[in-house]
């Protein structure tokens, strides 16, 4: 078991569409190396991964999460129907019905409220009307996770209490500031990165939106990491680079998990846990 720094260690999970599979490989390497957090924080697809991990923070639990990712289909997460597309010309708030994603989360999550997770769990969403970040640490787990994943215009907002919530990546791309506010003195950040090696722009509206959002997340994360450098020990697991894939394509989960596991293992062996270095793959670059 790796020794922890004074204070609490938090795993912080970024958003990233289908690139969320990358975080599974990172988790496999980190936990196999003996790294365990005191609590977890996640936004967008990172909320899904950190919620599942918090339910069973073991290698067995991560392997089950990997199986779930490898069985995912785009049609389950982003079901497209004619009525929804037609609804764009009327008063529909979203392009995609979120019932499939809700059912997927509910079917596999081993607890019903956030406070029942084995690890303290915090899910970050965005309050729709004013854009402020909202940290959910108790209450219905499925609603919180679904809210954190509600990409504007793609998924409908989720009402939690008296608030309408949308994707946590809007207000807090990778919620490092939330983790510090919750008491973490040591952050291990699990970014998904972005597709830096595409040879052509994405061809669909949703793929284009996800690609743009992933670039925004990566670039904002760099600013947040620089801001937090003097407030906490911040260790960022390097994302995959080069990466030529779509954040809308779920068919490559197995490949992404394997690459991320090997990449993270090398980072750990090279002393990554002792280097507060911002990965170059998060900055604008040309592969």
Short mmCIF file of C-alpha atoms in Angstrom, two decimals:
data_model
loop_
_atom_site.label_atom_id
_atom_site.label_comp_id
_atom_site.label_asym_id
_atom_site.label_seq_id
_atom_site.Cartn_x
_atom_site.Cartn_y
_atom_site.Cartn_z
CA UNK A 1 0.00 0.00 0.00
CA UNK A 2 1.36 3.43 -0.97
CA UNK A 3 1.66 5.86 1.97
CA UNK A 4 -0.79 8.76 1.89
CA UNK A 5 0.11 12.37 2.28
CA UNK A 6 -1.04 14.25 5.35
CA UNK A 7 -4.76 14.98 5.08
CA UNK A 8 -7.08 13.25 2.67
CA UNK A 9 -6.51 11.83 -0.79
CA UNK A 10 -9.21 12.26 -3.43
CA UNK A 11 -9.56 10.63 -6.82
CA UNK A 12 -11.01 13.27 -9.18
CA UNK A 13 -12.73 12.05 -12.35
CA UNK A 14 -13.18 14.20 -15.48
CA UNK A 15 -15.84 14.02 -18.15
CA UNK A 16 -15.24 12.69 -21.64
CA UNK A 17 -18.04 10.67 -23.30
CA UNK A 18 -16.90 7.23 -24.40
CA UNK A 19 -13.35 8.15 -23.36
CA UNK A 20 -14.57 7.41 -19.84
CA UNK A 21 -13.26 3.90 -20.56
CA UNK A 22 -9.76 5.35 -20.20
CA UNK A 23 -10.42 5.99 -16.50
CA UNK A 24 -11.17 2.30 -15.97
CA UNK A 25 -7.67 1.36 -17.14
CA UNK A 26 -6.21 4.08 -14.93
CA UNK A 27 -8.11 2.69 -11.93
CA UNK A 28 -6.88 -0.84 -12.61
CA UNK A 29 -3.26 0.31 -12.53
CA UNK A 30 -3.66 2.63 -9.54
CA UNK A 31 -5.43 0.10 -7.31
CA UNK A 32 -3.08 -2.71 -8.34
CA UNK A 33 -0.23 -0.40 -7.27
CA UNK A 34 -1.85 0.01 -3.85
CA UNK A 35 -3.24 3.51 -4.32
CA UNK A 36 -6.58 4.12 -2.62
CA UNK A 37 -8.46 7.38 -2.04
CA UNK A 38 -10.29 8.61 1.05
CA UNK A 39 -13.10 9.91 -1.17
CA UNK A 40 -13.98 10.39 -4.83
CA UNK A 41 -15.36 13.30 -6.85
CA UNK A 42 -16.62 13.15 -10.43
CA UNK A 43 -18.40 15.13 -13.12
CA UNK A 44 -20.15 14.03 -16.32
CA UNK A 45 -19.04 10.52 -17.36
CA UNK A 46 -16.54 10.76 -14.52
CA UNK A 47 -19.53 10.76 -12.17
CA UNK A 48 -20.54 7.34 -13.52
CA UNK A 49 -17.07 5.88 -13.07
CA UNK A 50 -16.46 7.31 -9.62
CA UNK A 51 -19.92 6.17 -8.47
CA UNK A 52 -19.30 2.59 -9.56
CA UNK A 53 -15.81 2.64 -8.09
CA UNK A 54 -17.14 4.04 -4.79
CA UNK A 55 -19.56 1.12 -4.61
CA UNK A 56 -16.78 -1.47 -4.81
CA UNK A 57 -13.30 0.14 -4.68
CA UNK A 58 -11.42 -3.09 -5.37
CA UNK A 59 -9.79 -4.69 -8.40
CA UNK A 60 -12.78 -7.00 -8.65
CA UNK A 61 -15.12 -4.04 -8.68
CA UNK A 62 -13.05 -2.29 -11.36
CA UNK A 63 -13.03 -5.45 -13.49
CA UNK A 64 -16.83 -5.48 -13.33
CA UNK A 65 -16.85 -1.85 -14.41
CA UNK A 66 -14.56 -2.78 -17.31
CA UNK A 67 -16.99 -5.50 -18.37
CA UNK A 68 -19.81 -2.98 -18.30
CA UNK A 69 -17.87 -0.56 -20.49
CA UNK A 70 -16.91 -3.27 -22.97
CA UNK A 71 -20.58 -4.22 -23.35
CA UNK A 72 -21.83 -0.68 -23.91
CA UNK A 73 -23.44 0.30 -27.18
CA UNK A 74 -23.95 3.80 -28.51
CA UNK A 75 -27.65 3.09 -29.00
CA UNK A 76 -28.03 2.44 -25.26
CA UNK A 77 -26.44 5.71 -24.17
CA UNK A 78 -27.58 7.89 -27.08
CA UNK A 79 -30.81 6.37 -28.44
CA UNK A 80 -31.94 8.39 -31.45
CA UNK A 81 -35.61 8.34 -32.41
CA UNK A 82 -37.54 10.18 -35.11
CA UNK A 83 -39.86 11.73 -32.55
CA UNK A 84 -36.91 13.21 -30.66
CA UNK A 85 -35.32 14.60 -33.82
CA UNK A 86 -38.66 16.04 -34.89
CA UNK A 87 -38.99 17.50 -31.41
CA UNK A 88 -36.05 19.81 -32.09
CA UNK A 89 -38.41 21.84 -34.24
CA UNK A 90 -41.00 22.12 -31.49
CA UNK A 91 -40.47 22.40 -27.72
CA UNK A 92 -38.37 19.33 -26.88
CA UNK A 93 -35.52 20.23 -24.49
CA UNK A 94 -33.15 17.56 -25.81
CA UNK A 95 -32.11 15.44 -28.75
CA UNK A 96 -31.79 12.17 -26.81
CA UNK A 97 -34.08 10.40 -24.36
CA UNK A 98 -32.10 9.73 -21.18
CA UNK A 99 -34.24 6.76 -20.06
CA UNK A 100 -31.73 4.26 -21.49
CA UNK A 101 -28.85 5.81 -19.56
CA UNK A 102 -30.99 6.02 -16.42
CA UNK A 103 -31.84 2.33 -16.66
CA UNK A 104 -28.20 1.40 -17.28
CA UNK A 105 -27.06 3.29 -14.18
CA UNK A 106 -29.85 1.94 -11.99
CA UNK A 107 -29.37 -1.65 -13.13
CA UNK A 108 -25.71 -1.88 -12.17
CA UNK A 109 -25.29 0.52 -9.25
CA UNK A 110 -25.17 -1.47 -5.96
CA UNK A 111 -26.77 1.24 -3.80
CA UNK A 112 -29.66 3.69 -4.03
CA UNK A 113 -28.36 6.81 -2.25
CA UNK A 114 -24.97 8.48 -2.54
CA UNK A 115 -24.24 8.16 1.16
CA UNK A 116 -24.57 4.36 0.95
CA UNK A 117 -21.44 4.00 -1.20
CA UNK A 118 -18.46 2.21 0.35
CA UNK A 119 -16.32 5.32 -0.21
CA UNK A 120 -17.52 8.89 0.40
CA UNK A 121 -18.84 9.99 -2.98
CA UNK A 122 -19.42 13.49 -4.37
CA UNK A 123 -21.05 14.14 -7.74
CA UNK A 124 -20.77 17.55 -9.38
CA UNK A 125 -23.52 18.94 -11.61
CA UNK A 126 -24.38 22.41 -12.91
CA UNK A 127 -27.44 24.41 -11.88
CA UNK A 128 -29.09 25.11 -15.21
CA UNK A 129 -30.48 28.62 -14.71
CA UNK A 130 -27.43 30.34 -13.22
CA UNK A 131 -24.52 28.03 -14.12
CA UNK A 132 -23.15 27.49 -10.65
CA UNK A 133 -21.60 24.14 -9.69
CA UNK A 134 -23.64 21.93 -7.36
CA UNK A 135 -21.96 19.21 -5.29
CA UNK A 136 -24.27 16.30 -4.47
CA UNK A 137 -23.10 14.10 -1.58
CA UNK A 138 -26.37 12.56 -0.42
CA UNK A 139 -29.74 11.65 -1.82
CA UNK A 140 -30.85 9.54 -4.80
CA UNK A 141 -27.73 8.30 -6.57
CA UNK A 142 -29.21 7.69 -10.01
CA UNK A 143 -30.71 11.19 -10.22
CA UNK A 144 -27.40 12.78 -9.18
CA UNK A 145 -25.33 10.80 -11.68
CA UNK A 146 -27.81 11.35 -14.50
CA UNK A 147 -27.87 15.07 -13.78
CA UNK A 148 -24.07 15.25 -13.91
CA UNK A 149 -24.17 13.58 -17.35
CA UNK A 150 -26.95 15.74 -18.83
CA UNK A 151 -25.08 17.36 -21.73
CA UNK A 152 -27.12 20.46 -22.72
CA UNK A 153 -29.36 19.98 -25.77
CA UNK A 154 -28.37 16.31 -25.99
CA UNK A 155 -29.91 15.09 -22.70
CA UNK A 156 -32.73 16.78 -20.78
CA UNK A 157 -31.99 18.47 -17.44
CA UNK A 158 -32.68 16.48 -14.27
CA UNK A 159 -34.67 17.92 -11.40
CA UNK A 160 -33.05 17.25 -8.03
CA UNK A 161 -34.96 18.86 -5.19
CA UNK A 162 -35.89 22.35 -6.37
CA UNK A 163 -33.06 22.62 -8.87
CA UNK A 164 -32.79 21.72 -12.54
CA UNK A 165 -29.32 20.31 -13.11
CA UNK A 166 -27.21 19.69 -16.21
CA UNK A 167 -23.77 18.30 -17.07
CA UNK A 168 -21.21 18.93 -14.34
CA UNK A 169 -18.57 19.62 -16.98
CA UNK A 170 -20.24 22.95 -17.78
CA UNK A 171 -19.46 24.56 -14.43
CA UNK A 172 -16.66 22.32 -13.19
CA UNK A 173 -14.96 20.40 -15.99
CA UNK A 174 -12.81 18.34 -13.66
CA UNK A 175 -13.88 19.25 -10.12
CA UNK A 176 -10.47 19.73 -8.56
CA UNK A 177 -11.62 22.85 -6.70
CA UNK A 178 -14.53 20.89 -5.26
CA UNK A 179 -12.17 18.17 -4.03
CA UNK A 180 -9.97 20.73 -2.26
CA UNK A 181 -13.03 22.41 -0.74
CA UNK A 182 -14.09 19.00 0.59
CA UNK A 183 -10.81 18.65 2.47
CA UNK A 184 -8.42 16.89 0.11
CA UNK A 185 -4.76 17.84 0.42
CA UNK A 186 -3.72 15.32 -2.22
CA UNK A 187 -5.54 14.96 -5.53
CA UNK A 188 -5.06 12.16 -8.03
CA UNK A 189 -6.75 13.42 -11.17
CA UNK A 190 -8.05 10.99 -13.80
CA UNK A 191 -8.59 12.95 -17.04
CA UNK A 192 -9.89 11.40 -20.23
CA UNK A 193 -8.00 13.73 -22.55
CA UNK A 194 -9.24 14.42 -26.06
CA UNK A 195 -8.83 13.08 -29.59
CA UNK A 196 -5.61 14.84 -30.57
CA UNK A 197 -4.85 12.75 -33.65
CA UNK A 198 -8.03 12.91 -35.73
CA UNK A 199 -7.44 13.27 -39.46
CA UNK A 200 -10.85 14.84 -40.13
CA UNK A 201 -13.57 16.58 -38.12
CA UNK A 202 -16.33 14.46 -36.53
CA UNK A 203 -19.19 13.82 -38.94
CA UNK A 204 -22.25 13.90 -36.66
CA UNK A 205 -23.71 16.63 -34.46
CA UNK A 206 -23.32 14.68 -31.22
CA UNK A 207 -19.77 13.55 -32.07
CA UNK A 208 -18.84 17.17 -32.85
CA UNK A 209 -20.36 18.38 -29.58
CA UNK A 210 -18.51 15.74 -27.55
CA UNK A 211 -15.20 16.46 -29.27
CA UNK A 212 -15.56 20.18 -28.54
CA UNK A 213 -16.57 19.50 -24.94
CA UNK A 214 -13.58 17.19 -24.41
CA UNK A 215 -11.18 19.85 -25.67
CA UNK A 216 -12.81 22.38 -23.36
CA UNK A 217 -12.49 20.00 -20.42
CA UNK A 218 -8.81 19.30 -21.11
CA UNK A 219 -7.84 22.92 -21.57
CA UNK A 220 -9.82 24.17 -18.57
CA UNK A 221 -8.32 21.38 -16.50
CA UNK A 222 -4.84 22.76 -17.18
CA UNK A 223 -5.93 26.13 -15.80
CA UNK A 224 -7.51 24.51 -12.74
CA UNK A 225 -4.39 22.42 -12.07
CA UNK A 226 -2.18 25.51 -12.27
CA UNK A 227 -4.54 27.35 -9.91
CA UNK A 228 -4.51 24.50 -7.38
CA UNK A 229 -0.76 23.92 -7.45
CA UNK A 230 -0.12 25.92 -4.28
CA UNK A 231 -3.20 24.68 -2.42
CA UNK A 232 -2.78 20.90 -2.65
CA UNK A 233 -0.54 18.15 -3.93
CA UNK A 234 -1.95 17.52 -7.40
CA UNK A 235 -0.96 14.39 -9.32
CA UNK A 236 -2.44 14.01 -12.78
CA UNK A 237 -2.48 10.63 -14.52
CA UNK A 238 -1.45 11.20 -18.16
CA UNK A 239 -4.26 10.65 -20.68
CA UNK A 240 -3.70 8.71 -23.88
CA UNK A 241 -1.75 10.43 -26.61
CA UNK A 242 -1.90 10.04 -29.55
CA UNK A 243 -5.64 9.35 -29.57
CA UNK A 244 -7.54 9.05 -32.83
CA UNK A 245 -11.06 8.06 -31.83
CA UNK A 246 -14.47 9.56 -31.30
CA UNK A 247 -15.90 10.25 -27.85
CA UNK A 248 -19.17 9.10 -29.45
CA UNK A 249 -17.79 5.64 -30.31
CA UNK A 250 -18.22 3.01 -27.58
CA UNK A 251 -16.86 0.10 -29.62
CA UNK A 252 -13.22 0.71 -28.66
CA UNK A 253 -13.62 0.48 -24.87
CA UNK A 254 -11.47 -2.65 -24.54
CA UNK A 255 -8.60 -1.03 -26.45
CA UNK A 256 -8.82 2.21 -24.46
CA UNK A 257 -8.87 0.37 -21.13
CA UNK A 258 -5.83 -1.73 -22.05
CA UNK A 259 -3.85 1.27 -23.31
CA UNK A 260 -4.71 3.35 -20.25
CA UNK A 261 -3.76 0.54 -17.85
CA UNK A 262 -0.35 0.14 -19.49
CA UNK A 263 0.17 3.90 -19.76
CA UNK A 264 -0.68 4.41 -16.08
CA UNK A 265 1.51 1.50 -15.00
CA UNK A 266 4.50 3.08 -16.78
CA UNK A 267 3.69 6.45 -15.17
CA UNK A 268 3.65 4.86 -11.72
CA UNK A 269 6.90 2.99 -12.35
CA UNK A 270 8.51 6.27 -13.46
CA UNK A 271 7.63 7.95 -10.16
CA UNK A 272 4.44 9.65 -11.25
CA UNK A 273 3.10 9.75 -7.70
CA UNK A 274 5.98 12.02 -6.73
CA UNK A 275 5.80 14.49 -9.62
CA UNK A 276 3.30 17.34 -9.77
CA UNK A 277 3.52 17.63 -13.52
CA UNK A 278 0.72 18.67 -15.85
CA UNK A 279 0.68 16.20 -18.79
CA UNK A 280 1.47 17.81 -22.11
CA UNK A 281 -1.34 15.79 -23.69
CA UNK A 282 -3.86 18.06 -21.91
CA UNK A 283 -2.45 21.19 -23.52
CA UNK A 284 -3.20 22.21 -27.13
CA UNK A 285 -0.82 20.29 -29.33
CA UNK A 286 -0.47 18.63 -32.72
CA UNK A 287 0.32 14.92 -32.61
#
